[in-house]
Structure formats: C-alpha cells, structure tokens
C-alpha cells in the first residue's frame, strides 16, 4: 500500500503538528506551506497573496449585463481563485506521483481521490483548541480568549467554504475521511504513533 | 491507562466485529448481548422484549388531564424504558469496575463518561454497509437490496433517537468520540489492529 496521507484539520486541533510528526515517524515527505511556495513560483504571485486568496471564502464576480448578453469579467477574483486552485491541484498530483508523503489541507484528499489516499481529519473540542491557540499566541502576540475564539471560528468557516466549493462535499463530514482523530484527550505524539503503527503493520 | 473501550456503530459497518476482534487482540472482556441477558435476569423481562424496547424509539406517554392536575400513567412504556435504561447503566458501570473491556453500543460512552473511556465510532458508506448486510442476510433470509437499505436506515434512526434521548448528545457526532473509523476501505481486521497497537504502545 502506498503511503499517501492527507490531513484535514480544525484550526487549533494540532493537525499540522500531527502531520509533521507522522511524516518523521514514517520517514516520508511532508507538504504544507511548501505548496504555497511552489504555486507562488509558478504563478509569480506572492506567497502572502496566495495564502490570502486560498484562505478566504472565494468571491464570485457578478456577470456584466450588456444588451442581451452576459459577460464575465476577465481576471476577476474568482478567475484568479480558480487559476490558483488549478495550479495547486497540478502540484499536489505531481507531489503524490513522486513519493509517499503527508499533505496537510488544500483539498488534497479530493484532488488525489483516484490514488486512494489515506484521509485523516483531526479535530478537538473548543476548550482544547483555545488552549493550544493560547500557547501558540503567547509567542507571537497577545490575544484575548474572545479574539482567539473568533479567529478559530473564522478560519474554520473559511476552510469549510473553501473545501465545500472546490470538492462539492462537506468539510469535516466523516464520510469523506478514513479516520477522524479527536486530539482533546489524546496527545499529538500518541495520535501520530497510532497512525504510524497502522502503516507499519503492512 | 485503563482499557475501557466503547464502540458506537452504524448498522452494517462491522463495528460489532471490530469490537470482538479488538477484545481478543487485547485479551480483555467483550460485552454486547451479554448486557441484555443481564438486564433480563435482573428485571425478569424477556431478552427479546428488552431488545425490542431498547432498539425502538422510546415512546412518551401523554399525561392524563384530570380536573386541573396532570397525572402521568404508571407503568407506561416510557417508565419501562427508563427502568431498563437505569438497570443497563448500573450493569455497565459494574462491568467497567470489574476489568478492562470493550462495550458495544448502549450509550456506554456516555454512561461511563467519568471513567474517560476510549470512545470509538465505526461507520462506512452505504454501498459498503449494503454489501456487508447482504452477506449476512444470505445466511438467514433472502432480502432485496431495497429491504436491506430500509432496514439499515430504520435501525440507525432508532439508534440515533435512543442515544440522543438518553445522552442529550448527537449520535455519530465526531465530538462525542475519540476516534471515528471508516470501514469502507479498511478491513475490520486492520481497523482492530490499529486500535490494539495504539493500546499496546502504553
């Protein structure tokens, strides 16, 4: 069995860390921000811009009505979103062709569906996510719990909108994953060990 | 860490088999129908009757209005449901006190919440559940796919109603479980191995 592992995750659930540890344990490649960097290289758009575009709810542009015909604006935000998504899909497919790997986010579970990746979704309860974000925030900036919670909800809503739009499926719906892991009572290290052992059974 | 493992499962997903194999791998007790038998012994109701009562959507009895006061019917189906649930809860708590174990269904995840059981939910896509039920049905009786599907939906709806009523939570909602396992592409043997290895890590 090939080890193509995709990880969807709620913000603050530790899904990214789980992915990184899992890739280390299995000694396979790990992709996350690297995909953004590669899109940037290919499209000549800045990484920051791509991150913003692919984390925001995509905006549809209204058609312009001239006489009796409709015209869609060229180079509208939606066109750009779609171009970025196409580039991203191509990169993710190339990555998965090259070697076994862990890919975090970016609808990789759906983009790679023909390769039957092992699809993981990582989640946790609100208190646990708040605590993880608090620890993370201390290093960067001081945020109130209220601000952190608003941020968690906003990011997850965007992830959900993004996933639902590009895959036609529901983000976080268990039917779209092989394994859903709750990190509330489970350390990331143990969760990574659980999945790594599973692949080592082969 | 104690090994108290509860398993919720969609009908036809192989959750019961997973529980049985897991208990064998970990060499711990397994409880499923045994709980019904014990309720029967304690209440002197037949096993068949208890199974019917605890698998059907519980029925609330209407209060009888006499003059200005309301009276609830004694020994109504709802009273009986509640008595059975109380007996069941007591038995499940006794079981979990005695030794490590796997308990399938019966809201055990919620009844044992203070013992922090490891809560698993097993599910699969419809085709996969249909196929598993088909194989099972061949031994007993010939059912059409349509009949099997109707049966799957009915049983899951009852399980959901039962769980939601007695726990105040949503059956199958990932937040209520530590691990949700999709058996569509995963053999029951491998899924049981995954969880067993996880506990052997200790």
PDB file of C-alpha atoms in Angstrom, chain B:
ATOM      1  CA  UNK B   1      -4.189   3.865  31.180  1.00  0.00           C
ATOM      2  CA  UNK B   2      -7.189   1.624  31.731  1.00  0.00           C
ATOM      3  CA  UNK B   3      -8.597  -0.034  28.662  1.00  0.00           C
ATOM      4  CA  UNK B   4     -12.278   0.763  28.800  1.00  0.00           C
ATOM      5  CA  UNK B   5     -13.272   0.960  25.161  1.00  0.00           C
ATOM      6  CA  UNK B   6     -16.770   1.836  23.950  1.00  0.00           C
ATOM      7  CA  UNK B   7     -17.934   1.341  20.402  1.00  0.00           C
ATOM      8  CA  UNK B   8     -20.799   3.166  18.724  1.00  0.00           C
ATOM      9  CA  UNK B   9     -21.504   1.986  15.198  1.00  0.00           C
ATOM     10  CA  UNK B  10     -23.668   2.379  12.142  1.00  0.00           C
ATOM     11  CA  UNK B  11     -25.604  -0.760  11.290  1.00  0.00           C
ATOM     12  CA  UNK B  12     -23.662  -2.844   8.753  1.00  0.00           C
ATOM     13  CA  UNK B  13     -20.342  -1.047   9.358  1.00  0.00           C
ATOM     14  CA  UNK B  14     -18.762  -4.036  11.120  1.00  0.00           C
ATOM     15  CA  UNK B  15     -18.483  -2.221  14.455  1.00  0.00           C
ATOM     16  CA  UNK B  16     -19.523  -5.246  16.482  1.00  0.00           C
ATOM     17  CA  UNK B  17     -16.966  -7.468  14.743  1.00  0.00           C
ATOM     18  CA  UNK B  18     -14.314  -4.803  15.277  1.00  0.00           C
ATOM     19  CA  UNK B  19     -15.153  -4.767  18.976  1.00  0.00           C
ATOM     20  CA  UNK B  20     -14.919  -8.544  19.232  1.00  0.00           C
ATOM     21  CA  UNK B  21     -11.578  -8.715  17.438  1.00  0.00           C
ATOM     22  CA  UNK B  22     -10.211  -5.839  19.446  1.00  0.00           C
ATOM     23  CA  UNK B  23     -11.112  -7.551  22.727  1.00  0.00           C
ATOM     24  CA  UNK B  24      -9.388 -10.741  21.504  1.00  0.00           C
ATOM     25  CA  UNK B  25      -6.243  -8.861  20.493  1.00  0.00           C
ATOM     26  CA  UNK B  26      -6.069  -7.022  23.801  1.00  0.00           C
ATOM     27  CA  UNK B  27      -7.242 -10.065  25.772  1.00  0.00           C
ATOM     28  CA  UNK B  28      -9.908  -8.098  27.593  1.00  0.00           C
ATOM     29  CA  UNK B  29     -13.615  -8.729  28.176  1.00  0.00           C
ATOM     30  CA  UNK B  30     -16.208  -8.091  25.492  1.00  0.00           C
ATOM     31  CA  UNK B  31     -19.808  -7.094  26.215  1.00  0.00           C
ATOM     32  CA  UNK B  32     -22.664  -6.771  23.799  1.00  0.00           C
ATOM     33  CA  UNK B  33     -25.659  -9.109  24.018  1.00  0.00           C
ATOM     34  CA  UNK B  34     -24.417 -10.122  27.475  1.00  0.00           C
ATOM     35  CA  UNK B  35     -25.770  -6.838  28.818  1.00  0.00           C
ATOM     36  CA  UNK B  36     -29.258  -7.630  27.550  1.00  0.00           C
ATOM     37  CA  UNK B  37     -29.080 -11.049  29.174  1.00  0.00           C
ATOM     38  CA  UNK B  38     -28.096  -9.494  32.491  1.00  0.00           C
ATOM     39  CA  UNK B  39     -30.887  -6.879  32.342  1.00  0.00           C
ATOM     40  CA  UNK B  40     -33.277  -9.719  31.643  1.00  0.00           C
ATOM     41  CA  UNK B  41     -32.035 -11.660  34.662  1.00  0.00           C
ATOM     42  CA  UNK B  42     -32.438  -8.639  36.926  1.00  0.00           C
ATOM     43  CA  UNK B  43     -35.790  -7.372  35.668  1.00  0.00           C
ATOM     44  CA  UNK B  44     -37.347 -10.719  34.792  1.00  0.00           C
ATOM     45  CA  UNK B  45     -38.354  -9.275  31.422  1.00  0.00           C
ATOM     46  CA  UNK B  46     -37.554 -11.461  28.412  1.00  0.00           C
ATOM     47  CA  UNK B  47     -34.381 -10.713  26.433  1.00  0.00           C
ATOM     48  CA  UNK B  48     -36.470 -10.354  23.292  1.00  0.00           C
ATOM     49  CA  UNK B  49     -38.695  -7.779  24.964  1.00  0.00           C
ATOM     50  CA  UNK B  50     -35.740  -5.766  26.284  1.00  0.00           C
ATOM     51  CA  UNK B  51     -34.092  -5.817  22.875  1.00  0.00           C
ATOM     52  CA  UNK B  52     -37.304  -4.556  21.313  1.00  0.00           C
ATOM     53  CA  UNK B  53     -37.716  -1.839  23.949  1.00  0.00           C
ATOM     54  CA  UNK B  54     -34.162  -0.618  23.735  1.00  0.00           C
ATOM     55  CA  UNK B  55     -33.958  -0.682  19.963  1.00  0.00           C
ATOM     56  CA  UNK B  56     -37.220   1.080  19.308  1.00  0.00           C
ATOM     57  CA  UNK B  57     -37.670   4.804  19.560  1.00  0.00           C
ATOM     58  CA  UNK B  58     -38.825   5.329  23.122  1.00  0.00           C
ATOM     59  CA  UNK B  59     -42.472   6.252  23.410  1.00  0.00           C
ATOM     60  CA  UNK B  60     -43.535   9.055  25.692  1.00  0.00           C
ATOM     61  CA  UNK B  61     -46.868   8.622  27.329  1.00  0.00           C
ATOM     62  CA  UNK B  62     -49.204  11.586  27.409  1.00  0.00           C
ATOM     63  CA  UNK B  63     -50.141  12.881  30.824  1.00  0.00           C
ATOM     64  CA  UNK B  64     -53.761  12.323  31.706  1.00  0.00           C
ATOM     65  CA  UNK B  65     -55.587  15.510  32.492  1.00  0.00           C
ATOM     66  CA  UNK B  66     -57.989  15.208  35.405  1.00  0.00           C
ATOM     67  CA  UNK B  67     -59.531  18.407  36.642  1.00  0.00           C
ATOM     68  CA  UNK B  68     -56.649  20.851  36.978  1.00  0.00           C
ATOM     69  CA  UNK B  69     -53.876  18.420  37.679  1.00  0.00           C
ATOM     70  CA  UNK B  70     -51.773  16.254  35.383  1.00  0.00           C
ATOM     71  CA  UNK B  71     -51.143  12.629  36.135  1.00  0.00           C
ATOM     72  CA  UNK B  72     -48.522  10.508  34.441  1.00  0.00           C
ATOM     73  CA  UNK B  73     -49.507   6.923  33.769  1.00  0.00           C
ATOM     74  CA  UNK B  74     -47.703   4.446  35.932  1.00  0.00           C
ATOM     75  CA  UNK B  75     -46.049   1.553  34.159  1.00  0.00           C
ATOM     76  CA  UNK B  76     -46.333   3.272  30.813  1.00  0.00           C
ATOM     77  CA  UNK B  77     -43.923   2.212  28.039  1.00  0.00           C
ATOM     78  CA  UNK B  78     -41.813   5.233  28.910  1.00  0.00           C
ATOM     79  CA  UNK B  79     -41.483   4.213  32.581  1.00  0.00           C
ATOM     80  CA  UNK B  80     -40.431   0.784  31.445  1.00  0.00           C
ATOM     81  CA  UNK B  81     -37.893   2.240  29.015  1.00  0.00           C
ATOM     82  CA  UNK B  82     -36.422   4.301  31.780  1.00  0.00           C
ATOM     83  CA  UNK B  83     -36.271   1.354  34.182  1.00  0.00           C
ATOM     84  CA  UNK B  84     -34.462  -0.714  31.585  1.00  0.00           C
ATOM     85  CA  UNK B  85     -32.043   2.130  30.909  1.00  0.00           C
ATOM     86  CA  UNK B  86     -31.361   2.541  34.631  1.00  0.00           C
ATOM     87  CA  UNK B  87     -30.686  -1.163  35.034  1.00  0.00           C
ATOM     88  CA  UNK B  88     -28.475  -1.086  31.954  1.00  0.00           C
ATOM     89  CA  UNK B  89     -26.480   1.881  33.283  1.00  0.00           C
ATOM     90  CA  UNK B  90     -25.895   0.106  36.592  1.00  0.00           C
ATOM     91  CA  UNK B  91     -24.730  -3.057  34.823  1.00  0.00           C
ATOM     92  CA  UNK B  92     -22.386  -1.146  32.502  1.00  0.00           C
ATOM     93  CA  UNK B  93     -20.837   0.671  35.468  1.00  0.00           C
ATOM     94  CA  UNK B  94     -20.331  -2.626  37.314  1.00  0.00           C
ATOM     95  CA  UNK B  95     -18.751  -4.175  34.218  1.00  0.00           C
ATOM     96  CA  UNK B  96     -16.309  -1.281  33.830  1.00  0.00           C
ATOM     97  CA  UNK B  97     -15.376  -1.501  37.515  1.00  0.00           C
ATOM     98  CA  UNK B  98     -14.536  -5.186  37.233  1.00  0.00           C
ATOM     99  CA  UNK B  99     -11.921  -5.167  34.475  1.00  0.00           C
ATOM    100  CA  UNK B 100     -10.760  -3.682  31.193  1.00  0.00           C
ATOM    101  CA  UNK B 101     -13.336  -4.290  28.487  1.00  0.00           C
ATOM    102  CA  UNK B 102     -14.889  -3.439  25.142  1.00  0.00           C
ATOM    103  CA  UNK B 103     -18.568  -2.468  25.296  1.00  0.00           C
ATOM    104  CA  UNK B 104     -20.589  -2.214  22.098  1.00  0.00           C
ATOM    105  CA  UNK B 105     -23.486   0.247  21.863  1.00  0.00           C
ATOM    106  CA  UNK B 106     -25.950   1.008  24.687  1.00  0.00           C
ATOM    107  CA  UNK B 107     -24.721   4.607  25.275  1.00  0.00           C
ATOM    108  CA  UNK B 108     -21.775   3.165  27.221  1.00  0.00           C
ATOM    109  CA  UNK B 109     -19.554   6.077  26.122  1.00  0.00           C
ATOM    110  CA  UNK B 110     -21.838   8.469  27.960  1.00  0.00           C
ATOM    111  CA  UNK B 111     -22.752   6.228  30.914  1.00  0.00           C
ATOM    112  CA  UNK B 112     -19.032   5.758  31.658  1.00  0.00           C
ATOM    113  CA  UNK B 113     -18.009   9.365  30.939  1.00  0.00           C
ATOM    114  CA  UNK B 114     -16.445   9.799  34.372  1.00  0.00           C
ATOM    115  CA  UNK B 115     -14.075   6.927  33.692  1.00  0.00           C
ATOM    116  CA  UNK B 116     -12.858   8.545  30.450  1.00  0.00           C
ATOM    117  CA  UNK B 117     -13.379   5.530  28.226  1.00  0.00           C
ATOM    118  CA  UNK B 118     -11.750   5.452  24.800  1.00  0.00           C
ATOM    119  CA  UNK B 119     -14.750   6.154  22.590  1.00  0.00           C
ATOM    120  CA  UNK B 120     -14.808   4.741  19.072  1.00  0.00           C
ATOM    121  CA  UNK B 121     -17.435   5.290  16.386  1.00  0.00           C
ATOM    122  CA  UNK B 122     -17.446   2.926  13.399  1.00  0.00           C
ATOM    123  CA  UNK B 123     -19.095   3.874  10.110  1.00  0.00           C
ATOM    124  CA  UNK B 124     -18.972   3.148   6.393  1.00  0.00           C
ATOM    125  CA  UNK B 125     -20.547   4.324   3.161  1.00  0.00           C
ATOM    126  CA  UNK B 126     -23.924   2.958   2.102  1.00  0.00           C
ATOM    127  CA  UNK B 127     -22.631   0.547  -0.582  1.00  0.00           C
ATOM    128  CA  UNK B 128     -20.195  -0.990   1.826  1.00  0.00           C
ATOM    129  CA  UNK B 129     -22.854  -1.435   4.531  1.00  0.00           C
ATOM    130  CA  UNK B 130     -25.266  -2.878   1.986  1.00  0.00           C
ATOM    131  CA  UNK B 131     -22.658  -5.430   0.884  1.00  0.00           C
ATOM    132  CA  UNK B 132     -21.894  -6.474   4.459  1.00  0.00           C
ATOM    133  CA  UNK B 133     -25.608  -6.851   5.245  1.00  0.00           C
ATOM    134  CA  UNK B 134     -26.130  -8.812   2.018  1.00  0.00           C
ATOM    135  CA  UNK B 135     -23.514 -11.352   3.037  1.00  0.00           C
ATOM    136  CA  UNK B 136     -25.030 -11.602   6.479  1.00  0.00           C
ATOM    137  CA  UNK B 137     -28.598 -11.881   5.128  1.00  0.00           C
ATOM    138  CA  UNK B 138     -27.730 -14.770   2.822  1.00  0.00           C
ATOM    139  CA  UNK B 139     -27.225 -16.994   5.802  1.00  0.00           C
ATOM    140  CA  UNK B 140     -30.547 -16.151   7.398  1.00  0.00           C
ATOM    141  CA  UNK B 141     -33.095 -14.974   4.910  1.00  0.00           C
ATOM    142  CA  UNK B 142     -33.278 -13.559   1.429  1.00  0.00           C
ATOM    143  CA  UNK B 143     -33.838  -9.793   1.467  1.00  0.00           C
ATOM    144  CA  UNK B 144     -33.859  -7.445  -1.512  1.00  0.00           C
ATOM    145  CA  UNK B 145     -31.344  -4.582  -1.539  1.00  0.00           C
ATOM    146  CA  UNK B 146     -34.242  -2.214  -1.074  1.00  0.00           C
ATOM    147  CA  UNK B 147     -35.375  -4.067   2.032  1.00  0.00           C
ATOM    148  CA  UNK B 148     -31.832  -4.145   3.412  1.00  0.00           C
ATOM    149  CA  UNK B 149     -31.413  -0.392   2.864  1.00  0.00           C
ATOM    150  CA  UNK B 150     -34.738   0.346   4.541  1.00  0.00           C
ATOM    151  CA  UNK B 151     -33.625  -1.820   7.442  1.00  0.00           C
ATOM    152  CA  UNK B 152     -30.226  -0.067   7.740  1.00  0.00           C
ATOM    153  CA  UNK B 153     -31.899   3.336   7.815  1.00  0.00           C
ATOM    154  CA  UNK B 154     -34.532   2.255  10.314  1.00  0.00           C
ATOM    155  CA  UNK B 155     -32.049   0.705  12.734  1.00  0.00           C
ATOM    156  CA  UNK B 156     -29.686   3.689  12.538  1.00  0.00           C
ATOM    157  CA  UNK B 157     -32.566   6.102  13.076  1.00  0.00           C
ATOM    158  CA  UNK B 158     -33.591   4.164  16.171  1.00  0.00           C
ATOM    159  CA  UNK B 159     -30.024   4.050  17.464  1.00  0.00           C
ATOM    160  CA  UNK B 160     -29.738   7.762  16.908  1.00  0.00           C
ATOM    161  CA  UNK B 161     -33.067   8.546  18.633  1.00  0.00           C
ATOM    162  CA  UNK B 162     -32.151   6.280  21.543  1.00  0.00           C
ATOM    163  CA  UNK B 163     -28.685   7.797  22.000  1.00  0.00           C
ATOM    164  CA  UNK B 164     -29.870  11.382  21.629  1.00  0.00           C
ATOM    165  CA  UNK B 165     -32.686  10.920  24.123  1.00  0.00           C
ATOM    166  CA  UNK B 166     -30.631   9.315  26.885  1.00  0.00           C
ATOM    167  CA  UNK B 167     -27.408  11.287  26.480  1.00  0.00           C
ATOM    168  CA  UNK B 168     -28.650  14.667  25.236  1.00  0.00           C
ATOM    169  CA  UNK B 169     -25.905  14.471  22.592  1.00  0.00           C
ATOM    170  CA  UNK B 170     -25.925  13.632  18.904  1.00  0.00           C
ATOM    171  CA  UNK B 171     -25.219  10.035  17.895  1.00  0.00           C
ATOM    172  CA  UNK B 172     -22.345   9.876  15.413  1.00  0.00           C
ATOM    173  CA  UNK B 173     -21.264  13.487  16.025  1.00  0.00           C
ATOM    174  CA  UNK B 174     -17.455  13.285  15.976  1.00  0.00           C
ATOM    175  CA  UNK B 175     -17.163  15.481  19.072  1.00  0.00           C
ATOM    176  CA  UNK B 176     -18.553  12.599  21.166  1.00  0.00           C
ATOM    177  CA  UNK B 177     -15.797  10.171  20.142  1.00  0.00           C
ATOM    178  CA  UNK B 178     -12.018   9.913  20.360  1.00  0.00           C
ATOM    179  CA  UNK B 179     -11.688   8.040  17.103  1.00  0.00           C
ATOM    180  CA  UNK B 180     -14.074   7.610  14.165  1.00  0.00           C
ATOM    181  CA  UNK B 181     -13.143   4.748  11.856  1.00  0.00           C
ATOM    182  CA  UNK B 182     -14.467   4.352   8.323  1.00  0.00           C
ATOM    183  CA  UNK B 183     -14.529   0.669   7.354  1.00  0.00           C
ATOM    184  CA  UNK B 184     -15.331   1.307   3.683  1.00  0.00           C
ATOM    185  CA  UNK B 185     -11.738   0.847   2.509  1.00  0.00           C
ATOM    186  CA  UNK B 186     -10.348  -0.665   5.675  1.00  0.00           C
ATOM    187  CA  UNK B 187     -10.755  -4.302   6.670  1.00  0.00           C
ATOM    188  CA  UNK B 188     -12.159  -4.899  10.140  1.00  0.00           C
ATOM    189  CA  UNK B 189      -9.032  -6.876  10.974  1.00  0.00           C
ATOM    190  CA  UNK B 190      -6.777  -3.908  10.127  1.00  0.00           C
ATOM    191  CA  UNK B 191      -9.023  -1.473  11.953  1.00  0.00           C
ATOM    192  CA  UNK B 192      -8.919  -3.682  15.062  1.00  0.00           C
ATOM    193  CA  UNK B 193      -5.135  -3.921  14.677  1.00  0.00           C
ATOM    194  CA  UNK B 194      -4.874  -0.128  14.519  1.00  0.00           C
ATOM    195  CA  UNK B 195      -6.643   0.357  17.837  1.00  0.00           C
ATOM    196  CA  UNK B 196      -4.966  -2.627  19.512  1.00  0.00           C
ATOM    197  CA  UNK B 197      -1.485  -1.353  18.583  1.00  0.00           C
ATOM    198  CA  UNK B 198      -2.427   2.005  19.967  1.00  0.00           C
ATOM    199  CA  UNK B 199      -3.198   0.478  23.366  1.00  0.00           C
ATOM    200  CA  UNK B 200      -0.092  -1.700  23.239  1.00  0.00           C
ATOM    201  CA  UNK B 201       2.025   1.486  22.862  1.00  0.00           C
ATOM    202  CA  UNK B 202       1.451   2.097  26.577  1.00  0.00           C
TER     203      UNK B 202
END
